[in-house]
Coordinates of C-alpha atoms in Angstrom, one line a residue:
X1 CA -91.6 -65.5 -100.8
X2 CA -94.6 -63.8 -99.2
X3 CA -94.6 -60.3 -97.7
X4 CA -96.6 -59.4 -94.6
X5 CA -96.6 -55.9 -93.1
X6 CA -93.5 -55.0 -95.1
X7 CA -91.6 -58.1 -93.9
X8 CA -90.8 -61.3 -95.7
X9 CA -92.3 -64.6 -94.7
X10 CA -89.6 -67.1 -95.5
X11 CA -91.7 -69.8 -97.1
X12 CA -91.7 -70.4 -100.8
X13 CA -94.4 -73.0 -101.3
X14 CA -96.7 -73.1 -104.2
X15 CA -99.7 -74.8 -102.5
X16 CA -101.6 -75.3 -105.7
X17 CA -98.7 -76.9 -107.5
X18 CA -97.8 -79.1 -104.5
X19 CA -101.4 -80.3 -104.1
X20 CA -101.9 -80.8 -107.9
X21 CA -98.7 -82.8 -108.5
X22 CA -99.0 -85.8 -106.1
X23 CA -97.1 -88.2 -108.3
X24 CA -94.5 -89.5 -106.0
X25 CA -94.9 -92.8 -104.1
X26 CA -95.5 -91.3 -100.7
X27 CA -95.6 -87.6 -99.7
X28 CA -95.3 -87.9 -95.9
X29 CA -97.9 -86.1 -93.8
X30 CA -95.9 -86.5 -90.6
X31 CA -92.2 -85.9 -91.3
X32 CA -90.8 -86.0 -87.8
X33 CA -91.8 -87.5 -84.5
X34 CA -91.5 -83.9 -83.1
X35 CA -94.5 -83.0 -85.4
X36 CA -96.9 -83.3 -82.4
X37 CA -98.3 -81.1 -79.7
X38 CA -95.7 -80.3 -77.0
X39 CA -98.0 -81.5 -74.2
X40 CA -97.7 -85.0 -75.6
X41 CA -94.0 -85.1 -74.9
X42 CA -94.6 -83.7 -71.4
X43 CA -97.2 -86.3 -70.8
X44 CA -95.1 -89.1 -72.3
X45 CA -92.3 -88.4 -69.8
X46 CA -95.0 -88.3 -67.0
X47 CA -96.3 -91.7 -68.1
X48 CA -92.9 -93.2 -68.6
X49 CA -92.0 -92.2 -65.1
X50 CA -95.2 -93.1 -63.3
X51 CA -97.0 -95.7 -65.4
X52 CA -94.5 -97.6 -67.6
X53 CA -96.3 -100.9 -67.6
X54 CA -100.0 -99.8 -67.9
X55 CA -101.8 -101.2 -70.9
X56 CA -104.3 -99.0 -72.8
X57 CA -106.4 -98.7 -75.9
X58 CA -107.4 -95.5 -77.7
X59 CA -109.4 -94.7 -80.8
X60 CA -109.7 -92.0 -83.5
X61 CA -113.3 -91.2 -84.3
X62 CA -115.2 -88.6 -86.3
X63 CA -117.9 -86.8 -84.3
X64 CA -119.2 -85.1 -87.5
X65 CA -121.0 -88.2 -88.6
X66 CA -122.6 -86.4 -91.6
X67 CA -119.1 -86.6 -93.3
X68 CA -118.6 -90.2 -94.3
X69 CA -114.8 -90.4 -94.1
X70 CA -114.5 -94.0 -95.3
X71 CA -115.9 -92.9 -98.7
X72 CA -113.3 -90.1 -99.0
X73 CA -110.1 -91.6 -97.6
X74 CA -108.5 -94.6 -99.2
X75 CA -107.7 -97.0 -96.3
X76 CA -104.6 -98.4 -98.0
X77 CA -103.1 -94.9 -98.4
X78 CA -103.9 -94.0 -94.7
X79 CA -102.2 -97.2 -93.6
X80 CA -99.1 -96.4 -95.7
X81 CA -98.9 -93.0 -94.0
X82 CA -99.3 -94.7 -90.6
X83 CA -96.6 -97.2 -91.4
X84 CA -94.3 -94.3 -92.4
X85 CA -94.9 -92.7 -89.0
X86 CA -94.3 -95.9 -87.1
X87 CA -90.9 -96.2 -88.9
X88 CA -89.7 -92.8 -87.8
X89 CA -87.3 -92.3 -85.0
X90 CA -86.3 -89.2 -83.0
X91 CA -83.2 -87.7 -84.7
X92 CA -80.1 -87.0 -82.7
X93 CA -80.4 -83.2 -83.4
X94 CA -84.0 -83.3 -82.0
X95 CA -82.9 -85.0 -78.8
X96 CA -80.1 -82.5 -78.3
X97 CA -82.6 -79.7 -78.8
X98 CA -85.0 -81.2 -76.2
X99 CA -82.1 -81.6 -73.8
X100 CA -80.7 -78.1 -74.1
X101 CA -83.6 -75.8 -75.0
X102 CA -85.4 -73.7 -72.5
X103 CA -89.1 -74.5 -72.1
X104 CA -91.3 -72.1 -70.1
X105 CA -88.1 -70.6 -68.7
X106 CA -86.7 -73.9 -67.5
X107 CA -83.8 -75.9 -68.8
X108 CA -83.5 -79.7 -68.5
X109 CA -87.3 -80.1 -68.3
X110 CA -86.7 -83.5 -69.8
X111 CA -84.7 -86.0 -67.8
X112 CA -81.5 -87.5 -69.4
X113 CA -82.8 -91.0 -68.8
X114 CA -86.1 -90.2 -70.5
X115 CA -84.3 -88.7 -73.5
X116 CA -82.1 -91.7 -73.8
X117 CA -85.2 -93.9 -73.8
X118 CA -86.8 -91.6 -76.3
X119 CA -83.9 -91.9 -78.7
X120 CA -83.1 -95.6 -78.3
X121 CA -86.3 -97.4 -77.1
X122 CA -89.4 -95.4 -78.0
X123 CA -91.8 -97.2 -80.3
X124 CA -95.4 -96.6 -81.4
X125 CA -97.9 -99.4 -80.7
X126 CA -99.8 -101.6 -83.1
X127 CA -103.0 -100.3 -84.7
X128 CA -106.0 -101.3 -86.7
X129 CA -107.9 -99.4 -89.4
X130 CA -111.5 -100.4 -90.1
X131 CA -114.7 -99.0 -91.6
X132 CA -117.9 -98.7 -89.6
X133 CA -121.1 -96.9 -90.7
X134 CA -119.3 -94.9 -93.3
X135 CA -116.5 -93.8 -90.9
X136 CA -112.8 -94.7 -90.6
X137 CA -112.1 -96.1 -87.2
X138 CA -108.4 -96.2 -86.1
X139 CA -107.6 -98.1 -82.9
X140 CA -104.4 -98.3 -81.0
X141 CA -103.4 -100.9 -78.4
X142 CA -100.3 -101.5 -76.2
X143 CA -98.4 -100.0 -73.4
X144 CA -99.5 -96.5 -72.5
X145 CA -96.1 -95.2 -73.5
X146 CA -96.5 -96.7 -76.9
X147 CA -100.1 -95.6 -77.5
X148 CA -100.3 -92.0 -76.2
X149 CA -98.2 -90.4 -79.0
X150 CA -100.5 -91.8 -81.7
X151 CA -103.2 -89.3 -80.7
X152 CA -101.9 -86.3 -82.6
X153 CA -100.2 -88.3 -85.4
X154 CA -103.4 -90.2 -86.0
X155 CA -105.6 -87.0 -86.0
X156 CA -103.2 -85.1 -88.3
X157 CA -103.0 -88.0 -90.7
X158 CA -106.8 -88.4 -91.0
X159 CA -107.4 -84.7 -91.3
X160 CA -104.8 -84.2 -94.0
X161 CA -105.9 -87.3 -95.9
X162 CA -109.4 -85.7 -96.0
X163 CA -107.8 -82.5 -97.3
X164 CA -105.9 -84.3 -100.0
X165 CA -109.0 -86.2 -101.2
X166 CA -110.8 -82.9 -101.6
X167 CA -107.9 -81.2 -103.3
X168 CA -107.5 -84.0 -105.8
X169 CA -110.8 -83.1 -107.4
X170 CA -109.6 -79.5 -108.2
X171 CA -107.7 -78.2 -111.2
X172 CA -104.5 -76.2 -110.7
X173 CA -106.4 -73.0 -111.4
X174 CA -109.1 -73.9 -108.9
X175 CA -106.4 -74.7 -106.3
X176 CA -104.9 -71.2 -106.9
X177 CA -108.2 -69.6 -106.3
X178 CA -108.7 -71.7 -103.1
X179 CA -105.4 -70.8 -101.5
X180 CA -105.7 -67.1 -102.6
X181 CA -109.0 -67.0 -100.7
X182 CA -107.7 -68.8 -97.7
X183 CA -104.7 -66.5 -97.4
X184 CA -107.0 -63.5 -97.7
X185 CA -109.2 -64.9 -95.0
X186 CA -106.3 -65.6 -92.7
X187 CA -104.9 -62.1 -93.2
X188 CA -108.3 -60.5 -92.4
X189 CA -108.4 -62.4 -89.1
X190 CA -104.8 -61.5 -88.1
X191 CA -105.3 -57.9 -89.1
X192 CA -108.1 -57.6 -86.5
X193 CA -105.7 -58.8 -83.8
X194 CA -102.9 -56.4 -84.7
X195 CA -104.6 -53.5 -83.1
X196 CA -104.4 -55.2 -79.7
X197 CA -100.7 -55.5 -78.7
X198 CA -101.7 -56.9 -75.3
X199 CA -103.5 -59.9 -76.7
X200 CA -101.7 -63.3 -76.2
X201 CA -102.2 -66.1 -78.6
X202 CA -100.7 -69.6 -79.0
X203 CA -101.1 -71.6 -82.2
X204 CA -102.8 -74.9 -81.2
X205 CA -103.8 -76.2 -84.6
X206 CA -101.8 -79.4 -85.2
X207 CA -104.3 -82.1 -84.7
X208 CA -107.0 -81.0 -87.1
X209 CA -104.9 -78.9 -89.5
X210 CA -105.6 -78.5 -93.2
X211 CA -102.0 -79.7 -93.9
X212 CA -98.6 -79.5 -92.4
X213 CA -97.5 -77.0 -95.0
X214 CA -100.5 -74.8 -94.4
X215 CA -99.9 -74.9 -90.6
X216 CA -96.3 -73.9 -91.1
X217 CA -97.3 -71.0 -93.4
X218 CA -99.9 -69.8 -90.8
X219 CA -97.4 -69.9 -88.0
X220 CA -94.8 -67.9 -90.0
X221 CA -97.4 -65.3 -91.0
X222 CA -98.5 -64.9 -87.4
X223 CA -94.9 -64.6 -86.2
X224 CA -94.2 -61.7 -88.6
X225 CA -97.6 -60.0 -88.3
X226 CA -98.3 -60.4 -84.6
X227 CA -94.8 -60.2 -83.1
X228 CA -94.9 -60.6 -79.3
X229 CA -98.6 -61.3 -79.4
X230 CA -97.8 -64.8 -80.7
X231 CA -96.7 -66.6 -77.5
X232 CA -95.6 -69.7 -79.5
X233 CA -96.9 -72.9 -81.1
X234 CA -98.0 -76.2 -79.7
X235 CA -96.3 -77.9 -82.6
X236 CA -92.9 -79.0 -81.3
X237 CA -91.4 -79.5 -84.7
X238 CA -92.3 -76.0 -85.8
X239 CA -91.0 -74.6 -82.5
X240 CA -87.7 -76.5 -83.2
X241 CA -87.5 -75.5 -86.8
X242 CA -88.4 -71.8 -86.4
X243 CA -87.0 -71.1 -82.9
X244 CA -90.4 -70.5 -81.4
X245 CA -91.7 -71.2 -77.9
X246 CA -93.2 -74.7 -77.6
X247 CA -96.6 -74.4 -75.8
X248 CA -98.7 -77.0 -74.0
X249 CA -99.1 -78.6 -70.6
X250 CA -101.5 -81.6 -70.1
X251 CA -104.8 -83.1 -71.3
X252 CA -107.8 -85.1 -70.3
X253 CA -106.0 -88.3 -70.9
X254 CA -104.2 -88.2 -67.6
X255 CA -107.2 -87.8 -65.2
X256 CA -109.2 -90.3 -67.4
X257 CA -106.5 -92.9 -66.9
X258 CA -106.1 -92.2 -63.2
X259 CA -109.8 -92.6 -62.7
X260 CA -110.0 -95.8 -64.6
X261 CA -107.3 -97.3 -62.3
X262 CA -109.2 -96.3 -59.2
X263 CA -110.1 -99.3 -57.0
X264 CA -113.4 -97.9 -55.6
X265 CA -115.6 -94.9 -55.7
X266 CA -113.7 -93.0 -53.0
X267 CA -110.4 -93.4 -54.9
X268 CA -112.2 -92.5 -58.1
X269 CA -113.3 -89.1 -56.7
X270 CA -109.8 -88.4 -55.3
X271 CA -108.1 -89.4 -58.6
X272 CA -108.7 -85.9 -60.2
X273 CA -106.4 -84.4 -57.5
X274 CA -104.0 -87.3 -57.3
X275 CA -103.0 -86.7 -60.9
X276 CA -102.1 -83.1 -59.9
X277 CA -100.0 -84.3 -57.0
X278 CA -98.0 -86.5 -59.4
X279 CA -97.7 -83.8 -62.1
X280 CA -96.2 -81.2 -59.7
X281 CA -93.5 -83.7 -58.7
X282 CA -92.2 -83.4 -62.3
X283 CA -93.1 -79.9 -63.4
X284 CA -93.6 -76.4 -62.0
X285 CA -94.2 -72.8 -62.9
X286 CA -96.1 -72.2 -66.1
X287 CA -96.6 -76.0 -66.5
X288 CA -98.9 -76.0 -63.5
X289 CA -102.0 -75.4 -65.5
X290 CA -105.0 -77.5 -64.4
X291 CA -107.7 -78.8 -66.7
X292 CA -110.7 -79.2 -64.4
X293 CA -113.5 -80.1 -66.8
X294 CA -112.7 -83.8 -67.2
X295 CA -115.4 -84.8 -64.7
X296 CA -117.0 -81.3 -64.4
X297 CA -115.4 -78.0 -63.4
X298 CA -117.7 -76.9 -60.7
X299 CA -117.4 -80.1 -58.6
X300 CA -113.7 -80.1 -59.2
X301 CA -113.2 -76.6 -57.8
X302 CA -115.7 -77.2 -54.9
X303 CA -113.8 -80.2 -53.7
X304 CA -110.2 -79.1 -54.5
X305 CA -107.6 -79.1 -51.7
X306 CA -106.3 -75.6 -50.9
X307 CA -102.9 -76.2 -52.5
X308 CA -104.6 -76.5 -55.9
X309 CA -105.2 -72.8 -55.7
X310 CA -101.4 -72.3 -55.8
X311 CA -101.2 -73.7 -59.3
X312 CA -100.3 -71.2 -62.0
X313 CA -103.6 -71.2 -63.9
X314 CA -106.5 -73.1 -65.6
X315 CA -107.4 -74.1 -69.1
X316 CA -111.1 -74.1 -69.8
X317 CA -112.0 -76.4 -72.6
X318 CA -115.6 -77.5 -72.7
X319 CA -117.4 -74.8 -70.7
X320 CA -118.4 -71.4 -71.9
X321 CA -115.0 -69.6 -71.3
X322 CA -116.7 -66.5 -70.0
X323 CA -118.5 -68.5 -67.4
X324 CA -115.5 -70.7 -66.6
X325 CA -113.2 -67.7 -66.3
X326 CA -115.6 -65.9 -63.9
X327 CA -116.0 -69.1 -61.9
X328 CA -112.2 -69.5 -61.6
X329 CA -111.6 -65.9 -60.6
X330 CA -114.3 -66.1 -57.9
X331 CA -112.8 -69.4 -56.6
X332 CA -109.3 -67.9 -56.4
X333 CA -110.7 -64.8 -54.6
X334 CA -112.5 -67.0 -52.0
X335 CA -109.2 -68.7 -51.3
X336 CA -107.3 -65.5 -50.9
X337 CA -105.3 -65.7 -54.2
X338 CA -104.7 -62.8 -56.5
X339 CA -106.4 -63.7 -59.8
X340 CA -104.3 -61.0 -61.6
X341 CA -101.3 -63.2 -61.1
X342 CA -102.9 -66.3 -62.5
X343 CA -103.4 -67.5 -66.0
X344 CA -106.6 -68.4 -67.8
X345 CA -106.3 -70.2 -71.2
X346 CA -109.3 -70.7 -73.4
X347 CA -108.9 -73.3 -76.2
X348 CA -112.2 -74.8 -77.4
X349 CA -113.1 -74.0 -81.0
X350 CA -112.0 -70.4 -80.8
X351 CA -112.0 -68.0 -83.7
X352 CA -110.9 -64.4 -83.9
X353 CA -114.2 -62.9 -82.7
X354 CA -114.1 -65.1 -79.6
X355 CA -110.5 -64.2 -78.9
X356 CA -111.3 -60.4 -79.1
X357 CA -114.3 -60.7 -76.9
X358 CA -112.5 -62.8 -74.3
X359 CA -109.5 -60.6 -74.2
X360 CA -111.7 -57.5 -73.6
X361 CA -113.7 -59.3 -70.9
X362 CA -110.8 -60.6 -68.9
X363 CA -108.1 -58.0 -69.5
X364 CA -106.8 -56.6 -66.2
X365 CA -108.6 -59.3 -64.2
X366 CA -106.5 -62.3 -65.0
X367 CA -103.6 -63.2 -67.4
X368 CA -105.7 -64.3 -70.3
X369 CA -104.4 -66.2 -73.4
X370 CA -106.0 -68.0 -76.2
X371 CA -105.1 -71.3 -77.7
X372 CA -106.2 -70.9 -81.3
X373 CA -106.6 -74.2 -83.1
X374 CA -108.7 -75.7 -85.9
X375 CA -110.3 -72.4 -87.0
X376 CA -106.8 -71.0 -87.5
X377 CA -105.1 -73.8 -89.3
X378 CA -108.1 -75.4 -91.1
X379 CA -110.6 -72.6 -91.8
X380 CA -111.3 -73.0 -95.5
X381 CA -115.0 -72.3 -95.1
X382 CA -116.3 -70.2 -98.0
X383 CA -113.0 -70.6 -99.9
X384 CA -113.9 -73.5 -102.3
X385 CA -113.9 -72.3 -105.9
X386 CA -117.1 -74.2 -106.6
X387 CA -118.8 -73.3 -103.3
X388 CA -118.6 -76.9 -102.0
X389 CA -118.2 -77.7 -98.3
X390 CA -115.8 -80.7 -98.6
X391 CA -112.9 -78.6 -97.1
X392 CA -114.7 -77.5 -94.0
X393 CA -113.2 -78.7 -90.7
X394 CA -114.8 -81.6 -88.8
X395 CA -114.7 -82.8 -85.2
X396 CA -112.0 -85.5 -85.2
X397 CA -111.0 -86.8 -81.7
X398 CA -108.8 -89.5 -80.3
X399 CA -109.8 -90.7 -76.9
X400 CA -108.6 -93.2 -74.4
X401 CA -111.0 -96.1 -74.5
X402 CA -109.6 -98.6 -71.8
X403 CA -107.0 -98.7 -69.1
X404 CA -105.9 -102.1 -68.0
X405 CA -109.1 -103.4 -69.5
X406 CA -111.3 -101.0 -67.6
X407 CA -113.4 -98.4 -69.6
X408 CA -112.0 -94.8 -69.6
X409 CA -114.6 -92.1 -69.1
X410 CA -114.8 -88.3 -69.7
X411 CA -117.9 -86.4 -68.5
X412 CA -116.9 -82.9 -69.7
X413 CA -118.8 -79.7 -69.0
X414 CA -120.5 -80.3 -72.3
X415 CA -122.5 -83.5 -72.3
X416 CA -122.1 -83.7 -76.0
X417 CA -118.4 -84.4 -75.4
X418 CA -118.9 -87.1 -72.8
X419 CA -117.2 -90.4 -73.7
X420 CA -117.4 -93.9 -72.3
X421 CA -120.1 -96.6 -71.8
X422 CA -123.4 -95.2 -70.7
X423 CA -123.4 -97.2 -67.4
X424 CA -120.0 -95.9 -66.5
X425 CA -120.9 -92.3 -67.4
X426 CA -123.9 -92.7 -65.0
X427 CA -121.6 -94.1 -62.3
X428 CA -119.1 -91.3 -62.7
X429 CA -121.8 -88.6 -62.5
X430 CA -123.0 -90.1 -59.3
X431 CA -119.5 -90.3 -57.8
X432 CA -118.4 -86.8 -58.9
X433 CA -121.8 -85.2 -58.5
X434 CA -121.6 -83.4 -61.8
X435 CA -124.7 -82.5 -63.7
X436 CA -125.1 -83.4 -67.4
X437 CA -125.3 -80.0 -69.1
X438 CA -126.1 -80.0 -72.8
X439 CA -123.6 -77.5 -74.0
X440 CA -122.9 -75.8 -77.3
X441 CA -122.9 -77.9 -80.5
X442 CA -119.5 -79.4 -81.1
X443 CA -118.1 -77.9 -84.4
X444 CA -114.4 -78.9 -84.0

């Protein structure tokens, strides 16, 4: 047992011993289909209801090309892990929890027919694993309802496979040193936040975590040390297991798919608002958080219908959050809305210093909260006992590639994050009128 601030963290895991003694046939990385971000379940219900027959492809890729994953991760072992995930089914107890739990203050957020389908008929799509230019490329193809959930599972698998490969080169003593340093680093970050009881943080670190066990440890430490400042976790399984709030709304995948399905340029431009119209037919309240940067935040706000300003808040992902927050507050004020009643969520590559600065900047102006991800659950920088960098986080992403055979595109507020064929990116920029701004270097 570990003690934090005089309280016991109920987790008795010897990380060094667990990493050192991998001598069973398969130590599963993903142990439950709930081991995913909560927004994936919300989006799955949305897709099941509105687009049950749409066919898509998606792909896991590594944007940190200097790290040659195919030379670190054994393909056969990765495929064994993926086959394990594909064999999982939602447990009856998990379905009962989804049916009866309160999410964002609302019960029965998941429809009975959807939960019945989830328990009896949900399946994950086929996939392929290949090597290209030193990278592992994982592709998924099938119905959108079969493909969408692979995103977080696929990213978590590749991320932890990378971790395990690095850990396998260390002795048990070196592993002890590694985790002692990582725990100290984690505590130093959390201690800086304890002096700000008004700060609100959600743990968003599933997709690029060091490992499931480390993520669980991090969440438990935060729960004890931060108390009410921890709003919850995006990891549905950890929320279920530890009676925490499950956090998350929606992601770029939805507007990307809606755009790809558009018949002409006019419908393409309108698709970014059409997806909101559909979303609010299923969800309300704190789940009405818009993500306007898929095709450029500024053009989105400038062209948005007035009813969009009635949504609960905005998540800024690829734009400088200080700039994005100011832009959102000004937009709300112009439309006669009280920004102090709205929510602003920042979530792109945040670390403790960013959270502290953003909290100070927006406190009293808007309800600010931070989605703390990779640099919370996978920050082993400077912890390696030999000073190596093999455990540093990389920028793994899983993006929609095609929808009904048409290319899927994301422009982003950071041109470094744009995805899709060059010709389609150019077309989208023309239709949406968004400018290609070379943003910050993508770290995670």
